[in-house]
CSV table of C-alpha atoms in Angstrom, one decimal:
chain,number,residue,atom,x,y,z
A,295,ILE,CA,-5.6,56.4,7.8
A,296,GLU,CA,-7.5,55.4,4.7
A,297,ASP,CA,-9.8,58.4,4.0
A,298,LEU,CA,-9.9,58.6,0.2
A,299,ASP,CA,-13.7,58.4,0.0
A,300,PRO,CA,-15.1,61.4,1.9
A,301,PRO,CA,-18.8,60.2,1.7
A,302,ARG,CA,-17.9,57.0,3.5
A,303,CYS,CA,-15.7,58.6,6.2
A,304,GLN,CA,-17.6,58.9,9.4
A,305,PRO,CA,-16.7,62.0,11.5
A,306,GLY,CA,-14.4,61.0,14.4
A,307,ALA,CA,-13.8,57.5,13.1
A,308,SER,CA,-10.0,58.0,12.7
A,309,GLU,CA,-9.7,59.4,16.2
A,310,VAL,CA,-11.4,56.3,17.6
A,311,ILE,CA,-9.0,54.0,15.6
A,312,ILE,CA,-6.0,55.8,17.0
A,313,GLU,CA,-7.3,55.7,20.6
A,314,GLN,CA,-8.0,52.0,20.3
A,315,LEU,CA,-4.5,51.3,19.0
A,316,GLN,CA,-3.0,53.4,21.7
A,317,SER,CA,-5.0,51.6,24.4
A,318,HIS,CA,-3.5,48.4,23.2
A,319,GLY,CA,0.0,49.7,23.4
A,320,LEU,CA,0.3,50.2,19.6
A,321,VAL,CA,1.5,53.8,19.4
A,322,PRO,CA,2.5,54.9,15.8
A,323,ASP,CA,5.7,56.7,15.0
A,324,SER,CA,3.6,59.0,13.0
A,325,ILE,CA,0.1,59.2,11.6
A,326,SER,CA,-0.5,59.8,7.9
A,327,TYR,CA,-3.8,60.4,6.1
A,328,GLN,CA,-4.3,59.4,2.5
A,329,SER,CA,-6.2,62.6,1.8
A,330,GLN,CA,-3.0,64.5,2.5
A,331,HIS,CA,-1.1,62.7,-0.4
A,332,LEU,CA,-3.4,63.3,-3.4
A,333,GLY,CA,-0.5,65.0,-5.2
A,334,ARG,CA,1.7,62.0,-4.8
A,335,TYR,CA,-1.0,59.7,-6.1
A,336,GLN,CA,-1.6,61.9,-9.1
A,337,ARG,CA,2.2,62.0,-9.9
A,338,ALA,CA,2.2,58.2,-9.8
A,339,LEU,CA,-0.8,58.1,-12.0
A,340,GLU,CA,0.8,60.4,-14.6
A,341,GLN,CA,3.8,58.1,-14.6
A,342,LEU,CA,1.5,55.1,-15.3
A,343,ILE,CA,-0.8,56.7,-17.9
A,344,THR,CA,1.9,56.7,-20.5
A,345,LEU,CA,2.0,52.9,-20.5
A,346,PRO,CA,0.0,51.0,-23.2
A,347,ASN,CA,-1.8,48.8,-20.6
A,348,VAL,CA,-3.2,51.8,-18.7
A,349,TYR,CA,-6.4,53.2,-20.2
A,350,TYR,CA,-9.6,55.2,-19.8
A,351,CYS,CA,-12.8,53.3,-19.1
A,352,ASP,CA,-16.3,54.6,-19.2
A,353,CYS,CA,-18.1,51.3,-18.6
A,354,THR,CA,-20.9,51.4,-16.1
A,355,ARG,CA,-21.0,49.1,-13.1
A,356,LYS,CA,-23.8,47.1,-14.7
A,357,GLU,CA,-21.8,46.6,-17.9
A,358,ILE,CA,-18.8,45.3,-15.9
A,359,VAL,CA,-21.0,42.9,-14.0
A,360,SER,CA,-22.4,41.6,-17.3
A,361,ARG,CA,-18.9,40.7,-18.3
A,362,GLY,CA,-18.3,38.6,-15.2
A,363,GLY,CA,-17.2,41.3,-12.8
A,364,THR,CA,-14.2,42.6,-14.7
A,365,GLU,CA,-13.8,45.1,-17.5
A,366,GLN,CA,-11.8,42.6,-19.5
A,367,GLY,CA,-9.9,45.3,-21.4
A,368,TYR,CA,-13.0,46.1,-23.4
A,369,CYS,CA,-12.1,49.8,-23.5
A,370,LEU,CA,-8.5,49.4,-24.5
A,371,SER,CA,-9.5,49.2,-28.2
A,372,ARG,CA,-11.9,52.2,-28.1
A,373,GLN,CA,-9.8,54.9,-26.4
A,374,HIS,CA,-10.6,57.4,-29.2
A,375,GLN,CA,-14.3,57.1,-28.3
A,376,ILE,CA,-13.9,57.9,-24.6
A,377,ASP,CA,-14.0,61.3,-22.9
A,378,PRO,CA,-11.1,61.3,-20.4
A,379,ASN,CA,-13.0,63.8,-18.2
A,380,ASP,CA,-15.8,61.3,-17.8
A,381,ALA,CA,-14.0,58.0,-17.3
A,382,ALA,CA,-12.2,55.9,-14.8
A,383,ILE,CA,-8.5,55.0,-15.3
A,384,ARG,CA,-7.6,51.3,-15.2
A,385,VAL,CA,-4.5,49.1,-15.7
A,386,ARG,CA,-4.5,45.7,-17.2
A,387,LEU,CA,-1.7,43.6,-15.6
A,388,GLU,CA,-0.1,40.4,-16.8
A,389,THR,CA,0.4,38.6,-13.5
A,390,GLN,CA,2.9,35.9,-12.6
A,391,PRO,CA,1.5,32.3,-12.4
A,392,ASN,CA,2.6,32.1,-8.7
A,393,TRP,CA,4.1,34.0,-5.9
A,394,ASN,CA,5.1,33.2,-2.3
A,395,ASP,CA,3.4,34.2,0.9
A,396,LEU,CA,5.5,34.0,4.1
A,397,VAL,CA,2.7,32.1,5.9
A,398,GLN,CA,0.4,30.7,3.3
A,399,GLY,CA,3.2,29.5,1.1
A,400,GLN,CA,3.2,29.3,-2.7
A,401,GLN,CA,0.2,30.8,-4.2
A,402,GLN,CA,-1.1,29.7,-7.6
A,403,ASN,CA,-2.6,32.6,-9.6
A,404,SER,CA,-5.4,31.2,-11.6
A,405,GLN,CA,-5.7,34.3,-13.9
A,406,SER,CA,-3.0,35.3,-16.4
A,407,SER,CA,-4.1,38.9,-16.2
A,408,THR,CA,-5.9,41.1,-13.8
A,409,GLU,CA,-7.3,44.6,-13.7
A,410,LEU,CA,-6.9,47.3,-11.1
A,411,ILE,CA,-8.7,50.7,-11.0
A,412,LEU,CA,-6.3,53.5,-10.5
A,413,LYS,CA,-8.7,56.5,-10.5
A,414,ARG,CA,-12.5,56.4,-10.2
A,415,ARG,CA,-14.9,58.0,-12.6
A,416,ASP,CA,-15.9,60.5,-10.0
A,417,GLY,CA,-12.3,61.8,-9.9
A,418,LEU,CA,-11.2,60.1,-6.7
A,419,HIS,CA,-7.9,58.2,-6.6
A,420,ALA,CA,-8.6,54.5,-6.1
A,421,TYR,CA,-7.4,52.4,-3.1
A,422,PRO,CA,-5.3,49.9,-5.2
A,423,LEU,CA,-3.1,52.8,-6.4
A,424,ALA,CA,-3.0,54.7,-3.1
A,425,VAL,CA,-2.1,51.7,-0.9
A,426,VAL,CA,0.8,50.8,-3.2
A,427,VAL,CA,2.1,54.4,-3.4
A,428,ASP,CA,1.8,54.6,0.4
A,429,ASP,CA,3.9,51.5,0.9
A,430,ILE,CA,6.5,52.8,-1.6
A,431,ASP,CA,6.8,56.1,0.2
A,432,LEU,CA,7.1,54.4,3.6
A,433,GLY,CA,9.7,52.1,2.4
A,434,ALA,CA,7.6,49.1,3.5
A,435,THR,CA,9.5,45.8,3.3
A,436,HIS,CA,6.7,43.5,4.6
A,437,ILE,CA,2.9,43.7,4.2
A,438,VAL,CA,1.1,41.9,7.0
A,439,ARG,CA,-2.6,41.7,6.7
A,440,GLY,CA,-5.7,39.5,6.7
A,441,TYR,CA,-6.3,36.5,4.4
A,442,ASP,CA,-9.3,38.2,3.0
A,443,LEU,CA,-7.0,40.4,0.9
A,444,ILE,CA,-4.8,37.7,-0.5
A,445,ASP,CA,-6.5,37.6,-3.9
A,446,VAL,CA,-5.4,41.2,-4.7
A,447,ALA,CA,-1.8,40.6,-3.9
A,448,ALA,CA,-0.8,39.3,-7.4
A,449,GLY,CA,-2.0,42.5,-9.0
A,450,GLN,CA,-0.4,44.7,-6.4
A,451,ILE,CA,2.9,42.9,-6.9
A,452,GLU,CA,2.8,43.9,-10.6
A,453,LEU,CA,1.9,47.5,-9.8
A,454,TYR,CA,5.0,47.8,-7.7
A,455,LYS,CA,7.0,46.7,-10.7
A,456,LEU,CA,5.3,49.2,-13.0
A,457,LEU,CA,6.3,52.0,-10.6
A,458,ASN,CA,9.9,50.7,-10.5
A,459,ALA,CA,9.7,50.0,-6.8
A,460,PRO,CA,11.0,47.0,-4.8
A,461,VAL,CA,8.2,44.4,-4.1
A,462,PRO,CA,7.6,43.9,-0.4
A,463,ALA,CA,7.2,40.4,1.2
A,464,PHE,CA,3.6,39.5,1.8
A,465,LEU,CA,2.3,37.7,4.9
A,466,HIS,CA,-1.5,37.0,5.2
A,467,ILE,CA,-2.8,35.9,8.6
A,468,PRO,CA,-6.2,34.1,9.2
A,469,VAL,CA,-9.0,36.5,9.9
A,470,ALA,CA,-11.0,36.3,13.1
A,471,ALA,CA,-14.4,35.0,12.1
A,472,ASN,CA,-17.8,34.3,13.7
A,473,ARG,CA,-19.5,30.9,13.8
A,474,PHE,CA,-20.7,31.5,10.3
A,475,GLU,CA,-17.2,32.0,9.0
A,476,GLN,CA,-17.8,35.7,8.5
A,477,LYS,CA,-15.0,38.1,9.2
A,478,LEU,CA,-15.5,40.1,12.4
A,479,SER,CA,-16.2,43.6,11.0
A,480,LYS,CA,-18.7,46.5,11.2
A,481,GLN,CA,-20.4,45.1,8.1
A,482,ASN,CA,-21.1,41.8,10.0
A,483,LYS,CA,-22.2,43.6,13.1
A,484,ALA,CA,-19.3,42.6,15.3
A,485,PRO,CA,-19.0,44.7,18.5
A,486,ALA,CA,-16.3,47.4,18.8
A,487,LEU,CA,-13.2,46.8,20.9
A,488,ASP,CA,-13.5,47.9,24.5
A,489,ALA,CA,-10.4,49.9,25.3
A,490,ASN,CA,-10.7,48.9,29.0
A,491,ASP,CA,-10.2,45.2,28.1
A,492,ALA,CA,-6.9,45.6,26.2
A,493,ILE,CA,-4.9,42.9,28.0
A,494,HIS,CA,-7.6,40.3,27.3
A,495,HIS,CA,-7.7,41.3,23.7
A,496,LEU,CA,-3.9,40.9,23.3
A,497,GLN,CA,-4.2,37.4,24.9
A,498,LEU,CA,-6.9,36.5,22.4
A,499,ALA,CA,-4.8,37.9,19.5
A,500,LEU,CA,-1.8,35.8,20.5
A,501,THR,CA,-4.0,32.7,20.7
A,502,HIS,CA,-5.5,33.6,17.3
A,503,LEU,CA,-2.0,33.6,15.9
A,504,ASN,CA,-1.0,30.5,17.8
A,505,GLN,CA,1.8,32.4,19.6
A,506,PRO,CA,3.2,31.8,23.1
A,507,ARG,CA,1.5,33.9,25.8
A,508,ASN,CA,2.1,34.6,29.5
A,509,ASP,CA,-1.1,35.2,31.3
A,510,GLN,CA,0.8,36.2,34.5
A,511,LEU,CA,1.7,39.5,32.9
A,512,LYS,CA,-0.6,42.3,34.0
A,513,SER,CA,0.4,45.3,31.8
A,514,VAL,CA,-0.1,45.9,28.1
A,515,SER,CA,3.6,46.9,27.6
A,516,ASP,CA,4.8,43.7,29.3
A,517,MET,CA,2.6,41.6,27.2
A,518,LEU,CA,3.8,43.2,24.0
A,519,GLU,CA,7.4,42.9,25.0
A,520,PHE,CA,6.9,39.2,25.7
A,521,ALA,CA,5.1,38.7,22.4
A,522,VAL,CA,7.9,40.3,20.5
A,523,GLU,CA,10.6,38.3,22.3
A,524,HIS,CA,8.8,35.0,21.7
A,525,TRP,CA,7.4,35.7,18.2
A,526,ARG,CA,7.2,32.6,16.0
A,527,ARG,CA,6.2,33.2,12.4
A,528,ASP,CA,6.2,29.5,11.7
A,529,LEU,CA,3.4,28.9,14.2
A,530,ILE,CA,0.9,31.2,12.5
A,531,PRO,CA,-2.0,29.1,11.2
A,532,SER,CA,-2.0,28.8,7.4
A,533,THR,CA,-5.8,29.0,7.2
A,534,GLN,CA,-8.3,31.5,5.9
A,535,SER,CA,-10.0,32.1,9.2
A,536,VAL,CA,-10.0,31.2,12.9
A,537,PRO,CA,-13.2,31.2,15.0
A,538,ALA,CA,-13.3,34.1,17.5
A,539,PRO,CA,-14.6,33.7,21.0
A,540,ASP,CA,-18.4,33.9,21.2
A,541,HIS,CA,-18.5,37.2,23.2
A,542,LEU,CA,-16.7,38.9,20.3
A,543,SER,CA,-19.1,37.5,17.7
A,544,TYR,CA,-22.8,37.7,17.3
A,545,GLN,CA,-25.8,35.5,16.3
A,546,LEU,CA,-27.8,36.0,13.2
A,547,GLU,CA,-31.4,36.9,13.8
């Protein structure tokens, strides 16, 4: 459960997520909250802070936007001028020109370097660090997620290497989108999942991923067992998004 940013965490939201997963037959082996692992993130940060490409940054958001949306290593040459107690911690990574995604294929990285924030100026550990440390601690071998996160993969791959950890395989699936090609999400006002319609949702998910489905099955467990037995990674669409059914989308006013 990603709860690193307390002001943005709505009370009860994690419970709803867990209930929705369980109603769809997706029962976790265990549940971990990022807020319980701050010590682990800090130890990883202390490991990284000794590297020459990890640095303090006191740039404002406005200043970063003025440089094109990235800090561009501006603060690397002025570390002696920065108060570590009033600064973010960033890493500047030299990224590989290409890497392979298990569905999307060979990815061409247009930038020779990228920046990741490791700790925010307000003292909170940043998501790019936390998610990589989580994967390392879990021994994750494959990262399966939406296409909307594919651009951050190159930087994350380099961060695994800096932490002397094996790099997982990445697999990015097309996101479910409305008719305006916007990802179905709270931000885009998509409706929440109805736990009472789990079987239908699983059928839609299999269709979204272009997987075989058996609509004669009437239980969530049977559908998931069938899906596992007939899983075909080679059939997953190598596209950014796939339109969702209208009743799961919405219309702009």
